[in-house]
XYZ file of C-alpha atoms in Angstrom:
490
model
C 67.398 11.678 -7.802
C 67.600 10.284 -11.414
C 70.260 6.764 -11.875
C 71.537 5.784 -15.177
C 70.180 1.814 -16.144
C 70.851 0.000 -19.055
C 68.813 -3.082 -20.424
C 71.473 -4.094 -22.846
C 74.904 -5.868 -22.660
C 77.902 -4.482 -22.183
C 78.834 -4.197 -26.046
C 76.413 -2.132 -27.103
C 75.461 1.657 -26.124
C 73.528 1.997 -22.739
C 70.686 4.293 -23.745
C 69.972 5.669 -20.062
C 65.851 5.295 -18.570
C 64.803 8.310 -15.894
C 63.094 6.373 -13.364
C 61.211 8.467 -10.474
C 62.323 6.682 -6.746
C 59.309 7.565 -4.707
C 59.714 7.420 -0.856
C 57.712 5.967 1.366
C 56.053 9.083 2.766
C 55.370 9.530 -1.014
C 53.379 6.536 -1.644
C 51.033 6.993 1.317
C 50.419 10.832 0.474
C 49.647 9.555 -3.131
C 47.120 6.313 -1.432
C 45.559 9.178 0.772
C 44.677 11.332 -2.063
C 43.720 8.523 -4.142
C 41.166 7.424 -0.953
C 39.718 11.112 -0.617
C 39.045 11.382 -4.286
C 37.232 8.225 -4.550
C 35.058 9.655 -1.120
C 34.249 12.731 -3.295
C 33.278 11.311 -5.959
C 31.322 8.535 -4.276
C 29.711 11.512 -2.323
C 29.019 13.830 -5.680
C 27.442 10.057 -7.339
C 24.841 9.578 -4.480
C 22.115 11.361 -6.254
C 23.338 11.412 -9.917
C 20.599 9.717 -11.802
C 22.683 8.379 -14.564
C 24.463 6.077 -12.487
C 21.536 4.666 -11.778
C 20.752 3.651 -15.473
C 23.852 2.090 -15.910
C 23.830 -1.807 -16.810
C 26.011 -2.670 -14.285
C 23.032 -1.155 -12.093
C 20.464 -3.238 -13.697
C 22.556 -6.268 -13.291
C 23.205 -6.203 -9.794
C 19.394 -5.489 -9.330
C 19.226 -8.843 -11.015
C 21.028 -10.848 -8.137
C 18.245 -11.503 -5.269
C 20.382 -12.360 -2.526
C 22.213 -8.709 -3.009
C 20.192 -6.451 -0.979
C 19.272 -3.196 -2.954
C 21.147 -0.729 -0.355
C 24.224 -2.794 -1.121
C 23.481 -3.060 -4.889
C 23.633 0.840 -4.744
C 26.650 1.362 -3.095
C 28.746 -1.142 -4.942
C 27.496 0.954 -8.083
C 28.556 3.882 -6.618
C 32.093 2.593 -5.591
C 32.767 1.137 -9.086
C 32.070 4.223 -10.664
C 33.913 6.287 -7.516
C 37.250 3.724 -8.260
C 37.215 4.082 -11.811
C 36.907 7.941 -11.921
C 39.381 8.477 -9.724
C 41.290 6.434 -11.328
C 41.314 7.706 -14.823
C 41.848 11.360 -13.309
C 45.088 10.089 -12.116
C 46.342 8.668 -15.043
C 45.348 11.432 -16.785
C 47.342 14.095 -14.172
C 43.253 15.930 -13.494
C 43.247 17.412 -10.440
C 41.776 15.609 -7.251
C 38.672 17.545 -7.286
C 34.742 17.119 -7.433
C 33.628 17.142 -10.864
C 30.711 19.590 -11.731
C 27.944 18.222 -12.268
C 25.779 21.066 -12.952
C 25.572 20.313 -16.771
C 23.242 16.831 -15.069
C 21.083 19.470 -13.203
C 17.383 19.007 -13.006
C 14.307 20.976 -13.506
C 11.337 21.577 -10.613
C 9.274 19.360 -12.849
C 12.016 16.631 -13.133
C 12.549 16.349 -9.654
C 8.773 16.235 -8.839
C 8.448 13.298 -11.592
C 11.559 11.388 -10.303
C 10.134 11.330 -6.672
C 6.774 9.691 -8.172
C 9.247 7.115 -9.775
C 11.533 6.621 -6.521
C 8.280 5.954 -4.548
C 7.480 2.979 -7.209
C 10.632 1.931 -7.527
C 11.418 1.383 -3.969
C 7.254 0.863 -2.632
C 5.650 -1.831 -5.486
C 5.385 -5.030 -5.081
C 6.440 -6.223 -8.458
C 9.631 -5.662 -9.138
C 9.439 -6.651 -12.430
C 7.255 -3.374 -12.615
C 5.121 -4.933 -14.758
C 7.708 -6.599 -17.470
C 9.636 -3.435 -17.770
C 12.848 -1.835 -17.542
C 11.877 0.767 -14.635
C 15.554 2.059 -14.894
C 15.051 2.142 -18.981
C 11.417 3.703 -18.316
C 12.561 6.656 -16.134
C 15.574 7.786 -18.407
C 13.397 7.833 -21.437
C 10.602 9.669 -19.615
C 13.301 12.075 -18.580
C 14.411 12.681 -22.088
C 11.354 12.741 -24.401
C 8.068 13.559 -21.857
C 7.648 17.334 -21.884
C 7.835 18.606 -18.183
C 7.776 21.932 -18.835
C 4.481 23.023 -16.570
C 3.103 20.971 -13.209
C -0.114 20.116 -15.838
C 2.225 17.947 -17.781
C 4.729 16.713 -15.009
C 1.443 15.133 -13.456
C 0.221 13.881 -17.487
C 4.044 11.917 -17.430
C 3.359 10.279 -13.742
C -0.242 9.353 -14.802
C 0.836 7.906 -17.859
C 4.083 5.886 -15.874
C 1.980 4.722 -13.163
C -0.445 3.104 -16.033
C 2.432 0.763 -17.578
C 1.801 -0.835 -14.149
C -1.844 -2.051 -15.251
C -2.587 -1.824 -11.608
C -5.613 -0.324 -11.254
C -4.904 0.123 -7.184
C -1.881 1.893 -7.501
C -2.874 5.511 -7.945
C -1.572 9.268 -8.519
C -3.262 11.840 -7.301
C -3.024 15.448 -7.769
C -3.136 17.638 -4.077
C -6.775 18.419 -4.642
C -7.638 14.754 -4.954
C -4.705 13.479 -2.313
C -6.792 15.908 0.272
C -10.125 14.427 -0.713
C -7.983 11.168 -0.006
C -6.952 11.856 3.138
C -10.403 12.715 4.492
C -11.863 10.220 3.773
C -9.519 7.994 5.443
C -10.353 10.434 8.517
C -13.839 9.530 8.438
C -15.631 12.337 6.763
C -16.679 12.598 3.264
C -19.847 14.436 1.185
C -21.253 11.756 -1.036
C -23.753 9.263 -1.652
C -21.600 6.398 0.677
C -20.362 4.069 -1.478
C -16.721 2.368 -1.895
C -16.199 1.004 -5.302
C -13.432 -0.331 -7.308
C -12.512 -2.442 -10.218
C -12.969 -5.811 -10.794
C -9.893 -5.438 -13.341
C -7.596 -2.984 -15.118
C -7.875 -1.740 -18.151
C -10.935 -0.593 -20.952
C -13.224 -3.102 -20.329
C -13.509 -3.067 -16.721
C -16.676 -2.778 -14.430
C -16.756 -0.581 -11.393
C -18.514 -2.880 -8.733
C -19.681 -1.961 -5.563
C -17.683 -3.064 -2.655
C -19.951 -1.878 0.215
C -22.291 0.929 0.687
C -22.097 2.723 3.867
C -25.383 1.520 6.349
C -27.906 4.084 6.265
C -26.213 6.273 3.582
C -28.136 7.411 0.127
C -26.885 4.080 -1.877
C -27.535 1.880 0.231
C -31.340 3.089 1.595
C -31.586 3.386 -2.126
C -30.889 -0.611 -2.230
C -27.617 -0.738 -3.932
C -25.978 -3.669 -2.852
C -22.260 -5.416 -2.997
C -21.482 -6.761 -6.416
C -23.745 -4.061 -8.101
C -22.236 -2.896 -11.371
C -22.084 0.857 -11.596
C -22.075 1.175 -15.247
C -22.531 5.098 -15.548
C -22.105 8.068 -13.283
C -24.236 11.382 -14.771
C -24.350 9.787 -18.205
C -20.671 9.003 -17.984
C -19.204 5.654 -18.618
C -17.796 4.121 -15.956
C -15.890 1.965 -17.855
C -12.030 3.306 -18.574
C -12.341 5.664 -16.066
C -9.605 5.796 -13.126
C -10.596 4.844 -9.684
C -10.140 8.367 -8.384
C -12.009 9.830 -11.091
C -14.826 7.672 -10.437
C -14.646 8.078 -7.192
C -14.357 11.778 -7.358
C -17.999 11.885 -9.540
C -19.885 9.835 -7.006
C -18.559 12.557 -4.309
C -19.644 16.534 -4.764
C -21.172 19.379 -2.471
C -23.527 18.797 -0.362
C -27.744 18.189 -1.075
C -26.817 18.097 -5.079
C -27.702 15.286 -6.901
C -25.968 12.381 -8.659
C -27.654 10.010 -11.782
C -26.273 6.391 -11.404
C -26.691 3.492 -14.042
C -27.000 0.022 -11.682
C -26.626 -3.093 -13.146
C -28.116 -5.424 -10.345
C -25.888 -7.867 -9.347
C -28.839 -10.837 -8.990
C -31.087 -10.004 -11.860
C -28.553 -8.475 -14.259
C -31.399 -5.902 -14.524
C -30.568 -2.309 -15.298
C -31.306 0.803 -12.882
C -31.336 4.622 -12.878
C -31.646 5.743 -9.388
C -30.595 9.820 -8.661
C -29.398 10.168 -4.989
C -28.655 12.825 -3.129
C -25.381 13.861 -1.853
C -24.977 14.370 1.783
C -22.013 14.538 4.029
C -21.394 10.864 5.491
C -19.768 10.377 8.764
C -18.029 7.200 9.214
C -18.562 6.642 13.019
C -16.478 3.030 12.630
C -18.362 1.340 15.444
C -21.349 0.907 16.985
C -22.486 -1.604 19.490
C -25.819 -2.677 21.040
C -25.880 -5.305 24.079
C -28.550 -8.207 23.484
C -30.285 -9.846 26.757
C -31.779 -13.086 26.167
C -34.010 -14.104 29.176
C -33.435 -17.605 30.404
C -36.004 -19.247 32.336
C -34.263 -20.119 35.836
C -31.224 -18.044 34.993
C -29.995 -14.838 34.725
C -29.556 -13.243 30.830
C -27.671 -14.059 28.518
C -25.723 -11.022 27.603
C -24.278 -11.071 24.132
C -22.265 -7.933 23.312
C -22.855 -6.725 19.209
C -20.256 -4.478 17.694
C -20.874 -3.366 13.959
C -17.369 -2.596 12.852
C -18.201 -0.418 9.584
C -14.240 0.779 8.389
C -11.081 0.233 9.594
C -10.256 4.211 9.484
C -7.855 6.171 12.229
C -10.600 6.118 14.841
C -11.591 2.471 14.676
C -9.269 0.552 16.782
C -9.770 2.849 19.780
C -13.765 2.818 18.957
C -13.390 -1.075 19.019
C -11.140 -0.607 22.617
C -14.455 1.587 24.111
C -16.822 -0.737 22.743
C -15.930 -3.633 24.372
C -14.758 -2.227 27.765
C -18.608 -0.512 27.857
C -20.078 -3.996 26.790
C -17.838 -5.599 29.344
C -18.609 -3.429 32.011
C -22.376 -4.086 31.272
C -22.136 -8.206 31.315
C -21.474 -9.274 28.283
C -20.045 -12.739 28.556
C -19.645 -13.003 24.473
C -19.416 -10.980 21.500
C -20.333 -10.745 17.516
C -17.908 -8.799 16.262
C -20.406 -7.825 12.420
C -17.806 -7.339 9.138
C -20.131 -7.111 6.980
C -19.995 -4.903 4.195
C -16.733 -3.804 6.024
C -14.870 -2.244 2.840
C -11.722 -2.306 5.187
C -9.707 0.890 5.396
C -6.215 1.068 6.941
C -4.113 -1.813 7.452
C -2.141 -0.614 11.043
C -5.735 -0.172 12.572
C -6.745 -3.777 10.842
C -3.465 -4.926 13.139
C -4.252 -2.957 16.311
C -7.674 -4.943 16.824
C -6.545 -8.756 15.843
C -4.323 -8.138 18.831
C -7.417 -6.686 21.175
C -8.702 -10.137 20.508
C -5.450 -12.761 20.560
C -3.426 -13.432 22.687
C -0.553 -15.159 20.410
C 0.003 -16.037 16.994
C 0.607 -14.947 13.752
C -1.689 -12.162 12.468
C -1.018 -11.895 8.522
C 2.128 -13.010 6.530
C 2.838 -9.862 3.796
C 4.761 -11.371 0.893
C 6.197 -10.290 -2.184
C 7.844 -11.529 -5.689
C 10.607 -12.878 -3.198
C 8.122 -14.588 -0.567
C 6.868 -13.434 2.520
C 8.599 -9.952 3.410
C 7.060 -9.362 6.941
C 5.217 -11.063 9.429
C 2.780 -9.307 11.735
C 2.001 -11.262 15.287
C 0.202 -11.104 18.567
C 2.693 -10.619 21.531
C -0.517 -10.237 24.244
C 0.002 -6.256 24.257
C -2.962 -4.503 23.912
C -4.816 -6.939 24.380
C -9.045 -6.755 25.690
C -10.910 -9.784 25.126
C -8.895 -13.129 24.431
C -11.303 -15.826 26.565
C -15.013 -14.703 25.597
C -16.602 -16.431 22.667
C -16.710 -14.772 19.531
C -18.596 -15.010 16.065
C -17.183 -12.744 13.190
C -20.006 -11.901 10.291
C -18.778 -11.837 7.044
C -20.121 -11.305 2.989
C -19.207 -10.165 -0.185
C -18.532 -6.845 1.218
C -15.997 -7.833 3.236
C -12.565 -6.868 2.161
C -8.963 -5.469 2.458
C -8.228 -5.157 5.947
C -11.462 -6.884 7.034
C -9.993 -10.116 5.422
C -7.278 -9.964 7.264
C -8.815 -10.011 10.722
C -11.136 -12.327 9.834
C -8.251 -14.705 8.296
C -6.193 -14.319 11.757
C -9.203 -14.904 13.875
C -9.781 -18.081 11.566
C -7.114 -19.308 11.258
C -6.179 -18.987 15.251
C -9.353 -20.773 16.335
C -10.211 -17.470 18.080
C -13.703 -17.062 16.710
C -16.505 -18.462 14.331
C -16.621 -17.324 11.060
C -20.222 -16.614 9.578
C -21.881 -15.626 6.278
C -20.733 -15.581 2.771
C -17.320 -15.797 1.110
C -15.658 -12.465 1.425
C -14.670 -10.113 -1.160
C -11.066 -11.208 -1.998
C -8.935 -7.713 -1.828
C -5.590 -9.327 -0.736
C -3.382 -6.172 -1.959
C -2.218 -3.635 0.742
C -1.474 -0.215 -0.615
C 0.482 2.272 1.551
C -0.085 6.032 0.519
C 2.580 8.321 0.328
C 2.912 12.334 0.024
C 4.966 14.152 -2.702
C 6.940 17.081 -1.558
C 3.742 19.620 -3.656
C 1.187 18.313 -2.114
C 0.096 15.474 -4.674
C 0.283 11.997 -3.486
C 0.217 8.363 -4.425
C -1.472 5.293 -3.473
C 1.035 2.409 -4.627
C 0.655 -1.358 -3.932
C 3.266 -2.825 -1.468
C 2.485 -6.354 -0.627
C 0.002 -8.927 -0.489
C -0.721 -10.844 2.424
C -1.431 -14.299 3.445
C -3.769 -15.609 5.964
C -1.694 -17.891 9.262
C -2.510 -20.580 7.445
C -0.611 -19.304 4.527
C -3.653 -18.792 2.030
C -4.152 -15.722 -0.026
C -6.508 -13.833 0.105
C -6.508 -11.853 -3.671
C -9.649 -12.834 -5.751
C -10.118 -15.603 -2.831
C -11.550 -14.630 0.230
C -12.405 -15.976 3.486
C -14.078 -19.055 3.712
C -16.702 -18.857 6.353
C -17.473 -21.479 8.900
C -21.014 -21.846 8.047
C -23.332 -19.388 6.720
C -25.172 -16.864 8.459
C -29.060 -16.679 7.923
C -30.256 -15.107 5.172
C -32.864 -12.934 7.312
C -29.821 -11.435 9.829
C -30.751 -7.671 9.504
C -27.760 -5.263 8.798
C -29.229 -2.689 11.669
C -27.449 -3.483 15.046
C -31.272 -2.846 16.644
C -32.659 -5.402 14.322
C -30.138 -7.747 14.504
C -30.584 -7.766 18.393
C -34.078 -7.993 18.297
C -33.740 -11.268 16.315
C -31.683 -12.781 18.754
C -34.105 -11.680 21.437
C -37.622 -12.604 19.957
C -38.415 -16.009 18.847
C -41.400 -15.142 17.464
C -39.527 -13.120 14.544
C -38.990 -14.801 11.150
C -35.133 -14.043 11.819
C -34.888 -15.283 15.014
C -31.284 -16.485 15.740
C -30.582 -18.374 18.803
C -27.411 -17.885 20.592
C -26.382 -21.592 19.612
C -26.425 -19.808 16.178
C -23.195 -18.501 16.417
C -21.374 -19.820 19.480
């Protein structure tokens, strides 16, 4: 129904306006259809990567007290209201756009899930002083991704504008090699290695050599420089790669350049390769005769890696050493490389009762905060001495920090390594995976641990043998030239 209106006076010609009356029934059909376009269109903008590289994006990534999840969805709505809105002033019908014009190759898809995993996994989200939003859409337009070959080439060269030398991609021949090794089985010469920085000019040093592997009866030692590999230069090389030419079938052998870490004197040694098993713990108990009394029984656990079979290894260990008399343990880090952070977790708790395990902390502050509750646990009254060195790191550090640090045990030997990064690894949908750093953690008494260490107590003797027989033996016999009385450590 149309009415005639007129917006002048009386005197002069009414010049009639159409005017539309709507009814109520009207408006709420129209609101409704409004509503379910804007739910369409916030559906169809869930996975559009554009929207994701828009500055209104960036900005709210900007705010810190907006949490991401909520930064994303109040991008999507804007863009959801605004659409829908310009389709109805417009007349468009209330329909999904198509989107397939924004479709994405194989090899786009596989590169934006390496980027996803950053972006939502790395601890610095200032990725490094870079736009990662910026970084992705130019990848996307001017990387060539036309083959898997150079779809990996693109992540490899994204993941190095990190200049993290811990965060890693690796390709599924390399992520399997990966993944058994953090099962406990590897052919090489026993070594774990890494950088003491990113970039050209840095050395790959020797974290720990596995006890009674080929490096370290060859004498290789923690802090020793590994300068070449098989006349290759170490130096420039990615840890994988590195880590890939120290490993290689079994019996064959493998040339290494070793800059001693004491002398500064220069090495060629050629080992042999052998399949290692990494048997995470082994334990010996020590009886020291007392005249008048009965032994002393002092259980010794050699905790070697923290991979998936150490915390229930540690769990056996004591129960057998228990169930034999031990009234006291040394729980022996050294040259511990450390391994995997839940099973780092699993045994602080064996061992406290209460308290704060490790604080993990970000660019924000401290993100998570792992403590004792008294489940699990197998040995929270018994004395206990923790042996430490320079070859103690990652997830060793962070036992040793929480036993510290809750006056649970005595700390013994050198300053440890100073790994305080955690890295989580995570699969790609082909196979390939990544290795990306998370967090960094903090001791209970809030100190951290990257390039630090652990502080020991008091040092250990020089003499203390590595060999769990040895090392028992010099508790034992006081005639030995490393004899270690009990009041040694307890």
């Amino acid at each position: 129904m149309y009415q005639n209106y007129s917006s002048r006076s009386s005197k002069e010609d009414a010049v009639p306006l159409k005017v539309m009356q709507v009814s109520l029934h009207d408006m709420i059909k129209l609101a409704h259809n409004f509503f379910l376009c804007c739910k369409s269109l916030q559906s169809t903008f869930q996975d559009i990567e554009v929207i994701r590289t828009s500055t209104v994006h960036d900005w709210l990534r900007s705010v810190p007290s907006l949490h991401l999840q909520w930064r994303r969805r109040t991008v999507i709505s804007l863009f959801s209201f605004v659409m829908a809105s310009v389709l109805f002033i417009i007349g468009a019908p209330i329909t999904s756009p198509n989107i397939s014009s924004w479709a994405l190759t194989e090899e786009n898809l596989i590169f934006l899930e390496a980027w996803r995993t950053i972006d939502r996994a790395y601890i610095d989200k200032t990725f490094n002083g870079q736009n990662w939003f910026r970084y992705r859409e130019d990848a996307l337009r001017h990387e060539p991704m036309n083959n898997r070959e150079q779809t990996y080439s693109a992540i490899r060269k994204m993941v190095m504008t990190l200049e993290d030398p811990f965060t890693r991609f690796f390709e599924p021949e390399q992520f399997n090699v990966v993944r058994s090794g953090k099962k406990g089985d590897v052919t090489g010469v026993g070594l774990e290695v890494g950088f003491d920085a990113s970039g050209a000019n840095a050395n790959l040093v020797v974290i720990a050599p596995v006890i009674g592997g080929p490096a370290d009866r060859a004498g290789i030692v923690p802090g020793d420089i590994i300068s070449e590999i098989d006349g290759i230069q170490t130096a420039g090389l990615g840890l994988y790669e590195a880590a890939q030419r120290l490993q290689g079938p079994e019996n064959s052998d493998v040339k290494l350049t070793v800059v001693k870490k004491q002398s500064g004197i220069t090495n060629s040694l050629v080992l042999v390769r052998e399949r290692i098993r990494i048997n995470p713990v082994s334990w010996r108990l020590c009886e020291i005769e007392q005249e008048g009394k009965d032994p002393a029984r002092i259980g010794y656990i050699r905790l070697s890696t923290f991979n998936e079979n150490a915390s229930r290894s540690i769990k056996a260990a004591v129960k057998s050493l228990k169930d034999s008399g031990a009234k006291s343990f040394i729980l022996d880090m050294r040259n511990n490389g450390g391994g995997l952070f839940p099973a780092g977790i699993q045994i602080a708790r064996m061992w406290l009762e209460k308290g704060t395990i490790v604080y993990i902390t970000d660019a924000l502050g401290v993100r998570d905060i792992y403590e004792a509750d008294g489940t699990g646990t197998i040995s929270t009254e018994e004395p206990l001495a923790v042996l430490v060195n320079k070859g103690t790191a990652s997830a060793s550090e962070i036992l040793a920090g929480a036993l510290k640090d809750n006056k649970r045990a005595t700390i013994l030997g050198e300053r440890t390594f100073g790994k305080g990064k955690i890295q989580s690894v995570f699969e790609l949908s082909d196979g390939s995976g990544m290795a990306v750093t998370i967090a960094r953690y903090e001791t209970p008494a809030h100190i951290d641990i990257d390039k630090v260490g652990i502080t020991p107590d008091r040092p250990l003797p020089s003499l203390a043998p590595l060999d769990e027989d040895e090392f028992c033996r010099c508790i034992i016999d006081s005639s030995l030239p490393c004899h270690m009385p009990p009041s040694t450590f307890f």
